[in-house]
Structure formats: structure tokens, C-alpha cells
Tab-separated table of C-alpha atoms (C1' of nucleotides) in Angstrom:
chain	number	residue	atom	x	y	z
A	1	MET	CA	22.861	-30.002	81.309
A	2	THR	CA	18.955	-30.174	81.269
A	3	ASP	CA	18.413	-27.963	78.209
A	4	GLY	CA	15.703	-28.691	75.743
A	5	ARG	CA	17.790	-31.052	73.684
A	6	SER	CA	18.766	-33.430	76.383
A	7	ARG	CA	15.474	-33.392	77.918
A	8	ARG	CA	13.912	-34.367	74.630
A	9	ARG	CA	16.356	-37.029	74.195
A	10	GLU	CA	15.931	-38.538	77.541
A	11	ASP	CA	12.143	-38.512	76.840
A	12	THR	CA	12.702	-40.551	73.743
A	13	ARG	CA	14.902	-43.057	75.595
A	14	GLN	CA	12.231	-43.300	78.214
A	15	ARG	CA	9.558	-43.988	75.604
A	16	LEU	CA	11.775	-46.530	73.954
A	17	PHE	CA	12.318	-48.319	77.358
A	18	VAL	CA	8.575	-48.347	78.021
A	19	ALA	CA	7.928	-49.834	74.627
A	20	ALA	CA	10.667	-52.354	74.875
A	21	VAL	CA	9.866	-53.518	78.411
A	22	GLU	CA	6.114	-54.219	77.457
A	23	LEU	CA	6.977	-55.991	74.196
A	24	ILE	CA	9.789	-58.049	75.615
A	25	ALA	CA	7.604	-59.000	78.639
A	26	GLU	CA	4.837	-60.329	76.269
A	27	GLN	CA	6.899	-61.957	73.690
A	28	GLY	CA	10.515	-62.313	74.866
A	29	PHE	CA	13.790	-60.666	73.661
A	30	SER	CA	14.440	-62.588	70.555
A	31	ALA	CA	10.745	-62.409	69.409
A	32	THR	CA	10.519	-58.615	69.718
A	33	THR	CA	11.759	-56.770	66.758
A	34	VAL	CA	13.426	-53.396	66.759
A	35	ASP	CA	10.682	-52.209	64.237
A	36	ASP	CA	8.059	-53.127	66.770
A	37	ILE	CA	9.779	-51.322	69.557
A	38	ALA	CA	10.076	-48.101	67.429
A	39	ALA	CA	6.513	-48.421	66.219
A	40	ARG	CA	5.216	-48.709	69.728
A	41	ALA	CA	7.313	-45.808	71.103
A	42	GLY	CA	6.173	-43.585	68.066
A	43	VAL	CA	9.592	-42.976	66.557
A	44	ALA	CA	11.590	-44.083	63.506
A	45	LYS	CA	13.657	-47.242	63.557
A	46	GLY	CA	16.824	-45.115	63.083
A	47	THR	CA	15.980	-43.293	66.317
A	48	VAL	CA	16.359	-46.420	68.280
A	49	TYR	CA	20.004	-46.805	66.917
A	50	TYR	CA	20.620	-43.137	67.415
A	51	ASN	CA	19.984	-43.524	71.193
A	52	PHE	CA	21.214	-47.211	71.592
A	53	GLU	CA	24.268	-49.157	70.212
A	54	SER	CA	22.260	-52.091	69.445
A	55	LYS	CA	19.285	-54.121	70.360
A	56	THR	CA	21.367	-56.001	72.927
A	57	VAL	CA	22.581	-52.786	74.461
A	58	LEU	CA	19.290	-51.336	74.757
A	59	PHE	CA	18.164	-54.344	76.579
A	60	GLU	CA	21.175	-54.376	78.966
A	61	GLU	CA	20.543	-50.698	79.845
A	62	LEU	CA	16.851	-51.614	80.428
A	63	LEU	CA	17.994	-54.334	82.763
A	64	ARG	CA	20.308	-52.022	84.723
A	65	HIS	CA	17.727	-49.341	84.889
A	66	GLY	CA	14.995	-51.709	86.169
A	67	ILE	CA	17.047	-53.625	88.614
A	68	GLY	CA	18.801	-50.501	89.860
A	69	LEU	CA	15.467	-49.149	90.872
A	70	LEU	CA	14.514	-52.328	92.534
A	71	THR	CA	17.719	-52.537	94.562
A	72	ALA	CA	17.418	-48.885	95.642
A	73	GLU	CA	13.863	-49.647	96.854
A	74	PHE	CA	15.201	-52.638	98.695
A	75	ARG	CA	17.812	-50.541	100.338
A	76	ALA	CA	15.356	-47.847	101.345
A	77	ALA	CA	12.914	-50.301	102.595
A	78	VAL	CA	15.360	-52.031	105.115
A	79	ALA	CA	17.024	-48.893	106.390
A	80	GLY	CA	17.316	-48.891	110.163
A	81	LEU	CA	14.780	-51.697	110.717
A	82	PRO	CA	15.453	-54.838	112.838
A	83	PRO	CA	15.953	-58.052	111.089
A	84	ARG	CA	12.279	-59.379	111.309
A	85	ALA	CA	10.708	-56.051	110.335
A	86	ALA	CA	13.359	-55.640	107.568
A	87	LEU	CA	12.348	-58.978	106.099
A	88	ALA	CA	8.544	-58.032	105.890
A	89	ALA	CA	9.556	-54.719	104.557
A	90	LEU	CA	11.497	-56.282	101.843
A	91	VAL	CA	8.520	-58.481	100.747
A	92	ARG	CA	6.259	-55.499	100.699
A	93	ALA	CA	8.997	-53.467	98.696
A	94	GLU	CA	9.172	-56.259	96.253
A	95	LEU	CA	5.564	-56.674	95.656
A	96	GLU	CA	4.957	-52.711	95.573
A	97	TYR	CA	7.763	-52.711	92.825
A	98	ILE	CA	6.092	-55.467	90.831
A	99	ARG	CA	2.709	-53.841	91.136
A	100	ARG	CA	4.235	-50.570	89.726
A	101	TYR	CA	6.453	-52.171	87.004
A	102	ARG	CA	4.534	-55.371	86.225
A	103	ALA	CA	5.787	-55.679	82.720
A	104	PHE	CA	9.505	-55.520	83.896
A	105	ALA	CA	8.772	-58.030	86.764
A	106	GLN	CA	7.411	-60.452	83.866
A	107	LEU	CA	10.310	-59.851	81.770
A	108	LEU	CA	12.583	-60.436	84.621
A	109	LEU	CA	10.810	-63.742	85.471
A	110	SER	CA	11.218	-64.906	81.939
A	111	GLU	CA	14.684	-64.033	81.325
A	112	MET	CA	16.484	-64.295	84.575
A	113	TRP	CA	17.197	-67.994	84.438
A	114	ARG	CA	18.446	-68.150	80.722
A	115	THR	CA	21.898	-69.334	79.799
A	116	ASN	CA	23.846	-68.886	76.795
A	117	ARG	CA	22.633	-65.238	76.074
A	118	GLU	CA	24.936	-62.251	75.383
A	119	TRP	CA	23.279	-60.318	78.229
A	120	GLN	CA	23.416	-63.215	80.772
A	121	GLN	CA	26.528	-61.864	82.428
A	122	THR	CA	25.020	-58.445	83.045
A	123	LEU	CA	21.810	-60.010	84.519
A	124	ARG	CA	23.744	-62.174	86.790
A	125	LEU	CA	25.737	-59.117	88.236
A	126	LEU	CA	22.422	-57.083	88.740
A	127	ARG	CA	20.657	-60.049	90.284
A	128	GLY	CA	23.557	-60.372	92.711
A	129	GLU	CA	23.228	-56.684	93.818
A	130	ALA	CA	19.751	-56.971	94.570
A	131	ILE	CA	19.892	-60.153	96.296
A	132	GLU	CA	23.010	-58.874	98.346
A	133	VAL	CA	20.485	-56.546	99.996
A	134	ILE	CA	18.399	-59.360	101.062
A	135	ALA	CA	21.235	-61.460	102.083
A	136	GLU	CA	22.621	-58.750	104.355
A	137	THR	CA	19.246	-58.518	106.180
A	138	VAL	CA	18.947	-62.470	106.449
A	139	ARG	CA	22.718	-62.581	107.743
A	140	ALA	CA	22.021	-59.952	110.445
A	141	GLY	CA	18.958	-61.718	111.553
A	142	VAL	CA	20.534	-65.272	111.681
A	143	ASP	CA	23.785	-63.650	113.500
A	144	SER	CA	21.420	-61.909	116.096
A	145	GLY	CA	19.365	-64.938	116.618
A	146	ASP	CA	16.117	-63.087	115.547
A	147	LEU	CA	15.828	-65.637	112.507
A	148	PRO	CA	16.202	-69.428	112.740
A	149	ALA	CA	19.893	-70.395	112.736
A	150	GLU	CA	19.388	-73.290	110.238
A	151	LEU	CA	18.590	-70.774	107.543
A	152	ASP	CA	21.204	-70.997	104.717
A	153	VAL	CA	21.759	-67.476	103.864
A	154	PRO	CA	22.249	-67.496	100.034
A	155	THR	CA	19.557	-69.833	99.666
A	156	ALA	CA	17.006	-68.231	101.768
A	157	SER	CA	17.802	-64.964	100.021
A	158	SER	CA	17.529	-66.109	96.449
A	159	ALA	CA	14.314	-68.226	97.531
A	160	LEU	CA	12.908	-65.039	99.005
A	161	PHE	CA	13.526	-63.066	95.920
A	162	GLY	CA	12.403	-65.687	93.426
A	163	VAL	CA	9.299	-66.521	95.419
A	164	GLY	CA	8.080	-63.042	95.361
A	165	LEU	CA	8.609	-62.796	91.690
A	166	VAL	CA	6.926	-65.884	90.826
A	167	VAL	CA	3.998	-65.601	93.122
A	168	ALA	CA	3.157	-62.162	91.950
A	169	VAL	CA	3.634	-62.697	88.289
A	170	ASP	CA	1.642	-65.807	88.419
A	171	TRP	CA	-1.190	-63.970	89.995
A	172	LEU	CA	-0.854	-61.105	87.400
A	173	VAL	CA	-0.993	-63.524	84.458
A	174	PHE	CA	-3.329	-66.131	85.632
A	175	GLN	CA	-5.606	-64.591	88.198
A	176	PRO	CA	-5.355	-60.677	87.260
A	177	ASP	CA	-8.815	-59.913	88.788
A	178	ARG	CA	-7.882	-60.352	92.311
A	179	PRO	CA	-6.125	-57.590	94.073
A	180	ILE	CA	-2.340	-57.783	94.679
A	181	GLU	CA	-2.974	-56.954	98.395
A	182	ASP	CA	-4.072	-60.613	98.717
A	183	VAL	CA	-0.759	-61.864	97.289
A	184	GLN	CA	1.005	-59.677	99.659
A	185	GLU	CA	-0.955	-60.897	102.789
A	186	ALA	CA	-0.412	-64.556	101.761
A	187	LEU	CA	3.375	-64.000	101.092
A	188	LEU	CA	3.793	-61.979	104.335
A	189	GLY	CA	2.026	-64.868	106.160
A	190	ILE	CA	4.311	-67.528	104.555
A	191	VAL	CA	7.370	-65.610	105.261
A	192	ARG	CA	6.383	-64.970	108.957
A	193	ARG	CA	5.897	-68.602	109.556
A	194	VAL	CA	9.264	-69.537	108.005
A	195	ALA	CA	10.946	-66.679	110.047
A	196	GLN	CA	9.621	-68.186	113.330
A	197	THR	CA	12.435	-69.231	115.745
B	1	MET	CA	1.819	-100.896	67.130
B	2	THR	CA	5.089	-101.293	68.565
B	3	ASP	CA	6.773	-102.863	65.538
B	4	GLY	CA	10.086	-101.805	64.181
B	5	ARG	CA	9.007	-98.891	62.214
B	6	SER	CA	7.074	-96.950	64.818
B	7	ARG	CA	9.739	-97.727	67.382
B	8	ARG	CA	12.315	-96.204	65.153
B	9	ARG	CA	10.211	-93.173	64.449
B	10	GLU	CA	9.558	-92.728	68.127
B	11	ASP	CA	13.352	-92.802	68.713
B	12	THR	CA	13.798	-89.997	66.373
B	13	ARG	CA	10.962	-88.084	67.936
B	14	GLN	CA	12.554	-88.553	71.213
B	15	ARG	CA	15.864	-87.316	70.068
B	16	LEU	CA	14.323	-84.349	68.610
B	17	PHE	CA	12.427	-83.527	71.885
B	18	VAL	CA	15.765	-83.821	73.738
B	19	ALA	CA	17.649	-81.612	71.374
B	20	ALA	CA	14.775	-79.080	71.328
B	21	VAL	CA	14.391	-78.855	75.035
B	22	GLU	CA	17.995	-78.301	75.740
B	23	LEU	CA	18.336	-75.506	73.107
B	24	ILE	CA	15.073	-73.815	73.903
B	25	ALA	CA	15.873	-73.899	77.657
B	26	GLU	CA	19.241	-72.145	76.882
B	27	GLN	CA	18.173	-69.660	74.251
B	28	GLY	CA	14.408	-69.450	74.353
B	29	PHE	CA	11.995	-70.475	71.552
B	30	SER	CA	12.511	-67.722	69.029
B	31	ALA	CA	16.291	-67.877	69.279
B	32	THR	CA	16.458	-71.533	68.648
B	33	THR	CA	16.452	-72.482	64.917
B	34	VAL	CA	15.171	-75.705	63.311
B	35	ASP	CA	18.557	-76.167	61.842
B	36	ASP	CA	20.005	-76.143	65.349
B	37	ILE	CA	17.577	-78.793	66.691
B	38	ALA	CA	18.167	-81.106	63.708
B	39	ALA	CA	21.969	-80.855	63.878
B	40	ARG	CA	21.917	-81.480	67.721
B	41	ALA	CA	19.525	-84.383	67.251
B	42	GLY	CA	22.058	-85.790	64.562
B	43	VAL	CA	19.242	-85.590	61.911
B	44	ALA	CA	18.401	-84.105	58.605
B	45	LYS	CA	16.152	-80.933	58.765
B	46	GLY	CA	13.622	-82.701	56.326
B	47	THR	CA	13.311	-85.166	59.173
B	48	VAL	CA	12.105	-82.529	61.590
B	49	TYR	CA	9.313	-81.742	59.202
B	50	TYR	CA	8.642	-85.319	58.478
B	51	ASN	CA	7.894	-85.804	62.028
B	52	PHE	CA	6.354	-82.447	63.057
B	53	GLU	CA	4.101	-80.202	61.214
B	54	SER	CA	6.074	-77.010	62.225
B	55	LYS	CA	8.507	-75.778	64.777
B	56	THR	CA	5.467	-74.406	66.825
B	57	VAL	CA	3.826	-77.870	66.933
B	58	LEU	CA	6.967	-79.492	67.782
B	59	PHE	CA	7.106	-77.162	70.861
B	60	GLU	CA	3.438	-77.712	71.767
B	61	GLU	CA	4.038	-81.454	71.584
B	62	LEU	CA	7.082	-81.088	73.671
B	63	LEU	CA	5.011	-79.179	76.255
B	64	ARG	CA	2.453	-81.734	76.218
B	65	HIS	CA	4.889	-84.579	76.682
B	66	GLY	CA	6.828	-82.827	79.325
B	67	ILE	CA	3.957	-81.530	81.449
B	68	GLY	CA	2.044	-84.767	81.015
B	69	LEU	CA	4.968	-86.604	82.530
B	70	LEU	CA	4.991	-84.314	85.568
B	71	THR	CA	1.132	-84.431	86.117
B	72	ALA	CA	1.517	-88.332	86.045
B	73	GLU	CA	4.178	-88.181	88.615
B	74	PHE	CA	2.160	-85.837	90.804
B	75	ARG	CA	-0.832	-88.225	90.680
B	76	ALA	CA	1.309	-91.198	91.441
B	77	ALA	CA	3.027	-89.236	94.477
B	78	VAL	CA	-0.166	-88.337	96.011
B	79	ALA	CA	-2.025	-91.561	95.611
B	80	GLY	CA	-3.598	-92.914	98.947
B	81	LEU	CA	-1.512	-90.492	101.121
B	82	PRO	CA	-3.130	-88.048	103.908
B	83	PRO	CA	-3.058	-84.489	103.071
B	84	ARG	CA	0.190	-83.464	104.886
B	85	ALA	CA	2.088	-86.432	103.636
B	86	ALA	CA	0.824	-85.859	100.205
B	87	LEU	CA	1.997	-82.407	100.263
B	88	ALA	CA	5.516	-83.415	101.107
B	89	ALA	CA	5.333	-86.160	98.551
B	90	LEU	CA	4.211	-83.569	95.899
B	91	VAL	CA	7.253	-81.358	96.678
B	92	ARG	CA	9.555	-84.439	96.540
B	93	ALA	CA	7.994	-85.434	93.218
B	94	GLU	CA	8.461	-81.998	91.820
B	95	LEU	CA	12.137	-81.664	92.636
B	96	GLU	CA	12.867	-85.193	91.594
B	97	TYR	CA	11.088	-84.313	88.324
B	98	ILE	CA	13.315	-81.128	87.901
B	99	ARG	CA	16.365	-83.031	88.758
B	100	ARG	CA	15.703	-85.521	86.019
B	101	TYR	CA	14.444	-83.106	83.414
B	102	ARG	CA	16.208	-79.950	84.378
B	103	ALA	CA	16.282	-78.472	80.826
B	104	PHE	CA	12.548	-78.766	80.551
B	105	ALA	CA	12.056	-77.130	84.052
B	106	GLN	CA	14.189	-74.306	82.846
B	107	LEU	CA	12.301	-74.013	79.744
B	108	LEU	CA	9.016	-74.170	81.662
B	109	LEU	CA	10.084	-71.362	83.991
B	110	SER	CA	11.125	-69.068	81.178
B	111	GLU	CA	8.106	-69.498	78.865
B	112	MET	CA	5.151	-70.251	81.519
B	113	TRP	CA	4.358	-66.581	82.071
B	114	ARG	CA	4.556	-65.306	78.671
B	115	THR	CA	1.640	-63.650	76.957
B	116	ASN	CA	0.931	-63.242	73.289
B	117	ARG	CA	2.660	-66.339	71.943
B	118	GLU	CA	0.795	-68.935	69.682
B	119	TRP	CA	1.383	-71.776	72.265
B	120	GLN	CA	0.076	-69.781	75.184
B	121	GLN	CA	-3.300	-71.339	75.266
B	122	THR	CA	-1.734	-74.846	75.345
B	123	LEU	CA	0.615	-74.103	78.051
B	124	ARG	CA	-2.100	-72.566	80.175
B	125	LEU	CA	-4.211	-75.604	79.870
B	126	LEU	CA	-1.328	-78.015	80.756
B	127	ARG	CA	-0.367	-75.699	83.636
B	128	GLY	CA	-4.099	-76.159	84.894
B	129	GLU	CA	-3.879	-79.890	84.723
B	130	ALA	CA	-0.716	-80.199	86.828
B	131	ILE	CA	-1.905	-77.576	89.352
B	132	GLU	CA	-5.150	-79.340	89.671
B	133	VAL	CA	-3.568	-82.231	91.209
B	134	ILE	CA	-1.984	-79.868	93.914
B	135	ALA	CA	-5.351	-78.108	94.341
B	136	GLU	CA	-7.154	-81.359	95.081
B	137	THR	CA	-4.622	-82.291	97.759
B	138	VAL	CA	-4.748	-78.725	99.378
B	139	ARG	CA	-8.620	-78.591	99.301
B	140	ALA	CA	-8.874	-82.107	100.940
B	141	GLY	CA	-6.460	-80.901	103.689
B	142	VAL	CA	-8.308	-77.718	104.142
B	143	ASP	CA	-11.663	-79.346	104.391
B	144	SER	CA	-10.445	-82.072	106.746
B	145	GLY	CA	-8.720	-79.530	109.041
B	146	ASP	CA	-5.216	-81.035	108.331
B	147	LEU	CA	-4.288	-77.817	106.690
B	148	PRO	CA	-4.764	-74.277	107.995
B	149	ALA	CA	-8.360	-73.145	107.058
B	150	GLU	CA	-7.111	-69.608	105.981
B	151	LEU	CA	-5.220	-71.126	103.003
B	152	ASP	CA	-6.752	-69.844	99.602
B	153	VAL	CA	-6.662	-73.114	97.591
B	154	PRO	CA	-5.814	-71.768	94.178
B	155	THR	CA	-3.299	-69.365	95.334
B	156	ALA	CA	-1.587	-71.862	97.536
B	157	SER	CA	-1.569	-74.397	94.828
B	158	SER	CA	0.025	-72.137	92.202
B	159	ALA	CA	2.489	-70.774	94.803
B	160	LEU	CA	3.561	-74.339	95.642
B	161	PHE	CA	4.077	-75.106	92.013
B	162	GLY	CA	5.879	-71.999	91.033
B	163	VAL	CA	8.072	-71.858	94.302
B	164	GLY	CA	9.378	-75.440	93.512
B	165	LEU	CA	10.182	-74.417	90.070
B	166	VAL	CA	11.730	-71.334	90.788
B	167	VAL	CA	13.868	-72.352	93.831
B	168	ALA	CA	15.204	-75.457	92.027
B	169	VAL	CA	16.014	-73.651	88.715
B	170	ASP	CA	17.580	-70.879	90.526
B	171	TRP	CA	19.875	-73.280	92.365
B	172	LEU	CA	20.628	-75.173	89.108
B	173	VAL	CA	21.601	-71.887	87.442
B	174	PHE	CA	23.340	-69.883	90.041
B	175	GLN	CA	24.549	-72.504	92.504
B	176	PRO	CA	25.010	-75.648	90.336
B	177	ASP	CA	27.810	-77.051	92.649
B	178	ARG	CA	25.518	-77.820	95.657
B	179	PRO	CA	23.362	-80.942	95.682
B	180	ILE	CA	19.773	-80.861	94.868
B	181	GLU	CA	18.933	-82.674	98.049
B	182	ASP	CA	19.560	-79.335	99.968
B	183	VAL	CA	16.940	-77.554	98.062
B	184	GLN	CA	14.646	-80.472	98.763
B	185	GLU	CA	15.228	-80.125	102.509
B	186	ALA	CA	15.036	-76.167	102.554
B	187	LEU	CA	11.687	-76.439	100.669
B	188	LEU	CA	10.297	-79.350	102.648
B	189	GLY	CA	10.981	-77.343	105.938
B	190	ILE	CA	9.427	-74.354	104.503
B	191	VAL	CA	6.429	-76.156	103.256
B	192	ARG	CA	6.006	-77.843	106.709
B	193	ARG	CA	6.055	-74.574	108.527
B	194	VAL	CA	3.493	-73.211	106.265
B	195	ALA	CA	1.355	-76.220	106.674
B	196	GLN	CA	1.324	-75.985	110.474
B	197	THR	CA	-2.152	-75.494	111.798
C	1	DG	C1'	16.112	-7.836	66.397
C	2	DT	C1'	16.976	-10.326	62.457
C	3	DT	C1'	19.533	-13.382	59.619
C	4	DT	C1'	22.857	-17.198	59.172
C	5	DT	C1'	25.274	-21.227	60.803
C	6	DT	C1'	25.718	-25.070	63.581
C	7	DA	C1'	24.997	-29.432	65.543
C	8	DG	C1'	22.060	-32.368	67.901
C	9	DA	C1'	17.916	-35.342	67.142
C	10	DC	C1'	15.460	-37.856	64.087
C	11	DT	C1'	13.752	-40.190	59.520
C	12	DG	C1'	12.837	-44.014	56.611
C	13	DA	C1'	14.383	-46.457	52.541
C	14	DC	C1'	17.841	-49.818	51.756
C	15	DT	C1'	21.038	-53.866	52.468
C	16	DG	C1'	22.942	-58.169	53.664
C	17	DG	C1'	21.903	-61.924	56.156
C	18	DT	C1'	19.179	-65.393	58.494
C	19	DC	C1'	15.599	-68.638	58.954
C	20	DA	C1'	11.133	-71.421	58.744
C	21	DG	C1'	9.388	-74.164	55.459
C	22	DT	C1'	9.500	-76.818	50.811
C	23	DA	C1'	10.934	-80.072	47.157
C	24	DC	C1'	12.638	-84.256	45.885
C	25	DA	C1'	15.589	-87.978	44.374
C	26	DG	C1'	17.966	-91.618	46.542
C	27	DA	C1'	19.356	-94.714	50.436
C	28	DG	C1'	18.320	-97.835	54.418
C	29	DA	C1'	15.492	-100.460	57.247
C	30	DT	C1'	11.587	-103.546	58.209
D	1	DA	C1'	6.350	-102.657	49.004
D	2	DT	C1'	6.404	-99.176	52.101
D	3	DC	C1'	7.864	-96.336	55.643
D	4	DT	C1'	11.613	-93.368	57.561
D	5	DC	C1'	15.278	-90.813	56.843
D	6	DT	C1'	19.219	-88.235	54.145
D	7	DG	C1'	21.367	-84.517	51.697
D	8	DT	C1'	21.138	-80.641	49.202
D	9	DA	C1'	19.185	-77.046	47.106
D	10	DC	C1'	15.842	-73.572	47.083
D	11	DT	C1'	12.277	-69.627	48.344
D	12	DG	C1'	10.293	-65.870	50.231
D	13	DA	C1'	9.555	-63.497	54.391
D	14	DC	C1'	11.573	-61.137	57.847
D	15	DC	C1'	14.804	-58.459	60.506
D	16	DA	C1'	19.157	-55.999	62.794
D	17	DG	C1'	21.667	-52.636	61.482
D	18	DT	C1'	23.083	-48.624	58.078
D	19	DC	C1'	23.233	-44.109	56.049
D	20	DA	C1'	22.238	-40.015	53.461
D	21	DG	C1'	19.427	-36.660	54.280
D	22	DT	C1'	15.785	-33.785	56.975
D	23	DC	C1'	14.169	-30.716	60.665
D	24	DT	C1'	14.764	-27.584	64.418
D	25	DA	C1'	16.506	-25.116	68.636
D	26	DA	C1'	19.668	-22.263	69.830
D	27	DA	C1'	24.046	-20.121	69.331
D	28	DA	C1'	26.803	-16.804	66.532
D	29	DA	C1'	27.080	-13.120	63.515
D	30	DC	C1'	25.468	-9.020	61.800
DNA sequence: GTTTTTAGACTGACTGGTCAGTACAGAGAT
DNA sequence: ATCTCTGTACTGACCAGTCAGTCTAAAAAC
């Protein structure tokens, strides 16, 4: 299972993921060439196609990997917490994730709302999984009266998700000098105000 | 100045803008071909190059046109209003704009946070102009005590701008059936809570 | 323990197609 | 008379994907 071969291969795939995510975050999917990805990962072009069926499949697996990780962190963050605390934990988890995987976050922000792309269906599905965790928390809070009853659950959930992304990435791109902790504080403050009953 | 010739030409340019904005919103800049743009605009390919220096220049002029319009509407919206009312007016203006030019909004959301693209500098500049209007309003409100003193002006401004974009486009893409008025209400509610002193 | 074989991982030159941009002669509009 | 646009043909660069062949760790045979 974890013999030398498959470990080596997993290494290569990981390097390709890292190279791809950085390039696609900067330039977008279409503007990034497979040659670029191979070069940045330090492998031959053929290796990309040995490990992935196509450029699109590489990207889809990348999305699955990245969003899967985010969803898992969301799940871990809310586990066992009451609604208000869970909401704050979600914001912290999202920003922590963005700080750690900033290139992926940038990529997500740029490609998330595209239509008419081959991988759109995949992305839509994955987005749903991540947001479902948020939605469960909001729903529980609204039902128990811990959150304002007038909150529309799907709207509030996708707004929370998108807002974290856009504010954090905006900060990263346009005000990179300032520490991310400030964004976290600002966002938490806003969410707290909105969550007031 | 507005003779038949230049009006005709302006018409063609407008049709090219419309075609380009729709295609780029769906597929992104790189994935959109000049042939596609010409075809959708109902114009020969040569006409594109008669009216614009290059694909990139066409896109840059498109950005200038679109964001210029948005900035103008921001200016008109806040004119003469006190801070709190001006803030609400900005949110309304932004959503009104997004409703009218949804494809452009989608395009903006997808291309705004890219790095390493030729037109990045242009976009950065234009973004600054639009956000400056918001920042002036927020600054005035903070100075006069109408808005909470702990608000960081540049952060709050770019957050407000980005949040409107992301929430509205998210709605357009993922919940297109529901009326945009609901987003407006939800957003106004959130902004009002945040603006409470 | 040494030699042979195997198969998984990787290479990089090559191909077929796509696309931005050019060229230009003629047509329509003003 | 001039500006604007059409239609078609073309070029050269670039790029996704292929494939015949190389390298090497480790299994099999001796």
C-alpha cells in the first residue's frame, strides 16, 4: 500500500496539485498551460498525463481535494458547539483555512461563480457540501431561537461563506501587509452584530 | 461629434461590449475567442480589430466603461445624503447596478482578484476609484460619529463593495429564481446592524 | 548473494488543432 | 469622398494530448 512506488507517485501528484493551484489562482484555468504546471512542479509534461486523465480532470480532483479539506474543517469546528459559538467557530475555521491555503482560496473565488465550464457541475456539488455544514448550524440556531428568526437559512449560509472568501482574499490581494487577524476580528464583529436577536 | 458615422460606430462598439461581457462572464477572458465575440455581436472579425487595438484593449475599455458607470451611480446615489442614509443608498445602487448589468458583475467578481494578468493594473486602478466613493462616505460617518468609531475605513469600504458583489452574484448563479429584492433587503438589514453605533 | 525480469513511473519530441492578429478587395452608409 | 464594415483567406505562435522509449526499485530466478 505505502510502498516506495505509490509514495513516490503520491508525492508527484501533490507537487502537481501545488503547482496547478498557484498558477490557476494567478492566471485562471484557461490561461494556465499544462507545460507551465509541469515546469513548476519540476516534472515532464508526460508525467501530468500519467497521473491525470486530462487538464480538466486534474482541476476537478484539485477542487475535490481542496473543498473536501475545507468541509472537514468546518465539520470539526462546529462539533458539539451551541449555535452562536459554532457560527464564530465557522468564521475562524474559514479564515484559518484561507490563510493556510491562500492560493486555493483565490482560485475558488475566481472560478466559483462561472457558468458554462466543464467542471461547473463538480464545483456546484462541492460548494453545496461545504455550505450544508453552515446551513445546518444556522438552521439549528434559528430553530432554537439563538439566532434571529427572520434569517433566511440558505441565503445567510451562502452569504456567510462568500463574505469570508471575498473579504479575506481582497485583503490578501489588495492589502497584503496587514495581518489576517485583523480581518478575522472585523468579520467576527460583523457576524456577531448580525447574529444578535 | 454625434454625426451619423460616429453614432453608427458607437453602436457597433456597444454591441461588441455586450457580446464580450456575456461571453467573458460565462467562460473567462482567456477561454473567450475573438471569433466568438464577433459572431455573437453579429459582426465580422475584422470589425473587432477596426474598433479595438486588440482583445486585451477591448477588455480594458470594457472594464473602464463598466466600472466608470458604477462609480458614477455611486456618486449620484450618495449626493447630499447624511452618512447612514448614504450607506443604504450605496447598497441599493450597487444591487440595482448588478441587476441591470448582471453579466458585468459576474465578470468583475471572477476577474477582480486575479494577479499576473496584463490588465490587472487597469482593474486595480478602477476598483480604487469605485471604492473611494464608498470610503468617503464611511469616513464622513465615522468622523461625525454617525457610524461606529471602531470601523476601519479601507477595510469596511472594500468589504462593503465585495460583499454586495458576492452575495448578489451568488444569488444570480445559484438561486436565480428568487427575486433580487430579497437580497437587497437581506443586505440592507445586515449593513444596518453593522452600522449601529 | 548475485543476476535477470518485470512493471510502475517518468520523459520529451511530436502532432493536430486552435486562435490572435493581419491583409485586402469590395460593399454600404453618410 | 470618406468612413465603416464585410467576407474570406492566411500566418505563425501556442497548446492539449500522445507515444515510443528510458530509468529504476524490487520481485523472481538462479
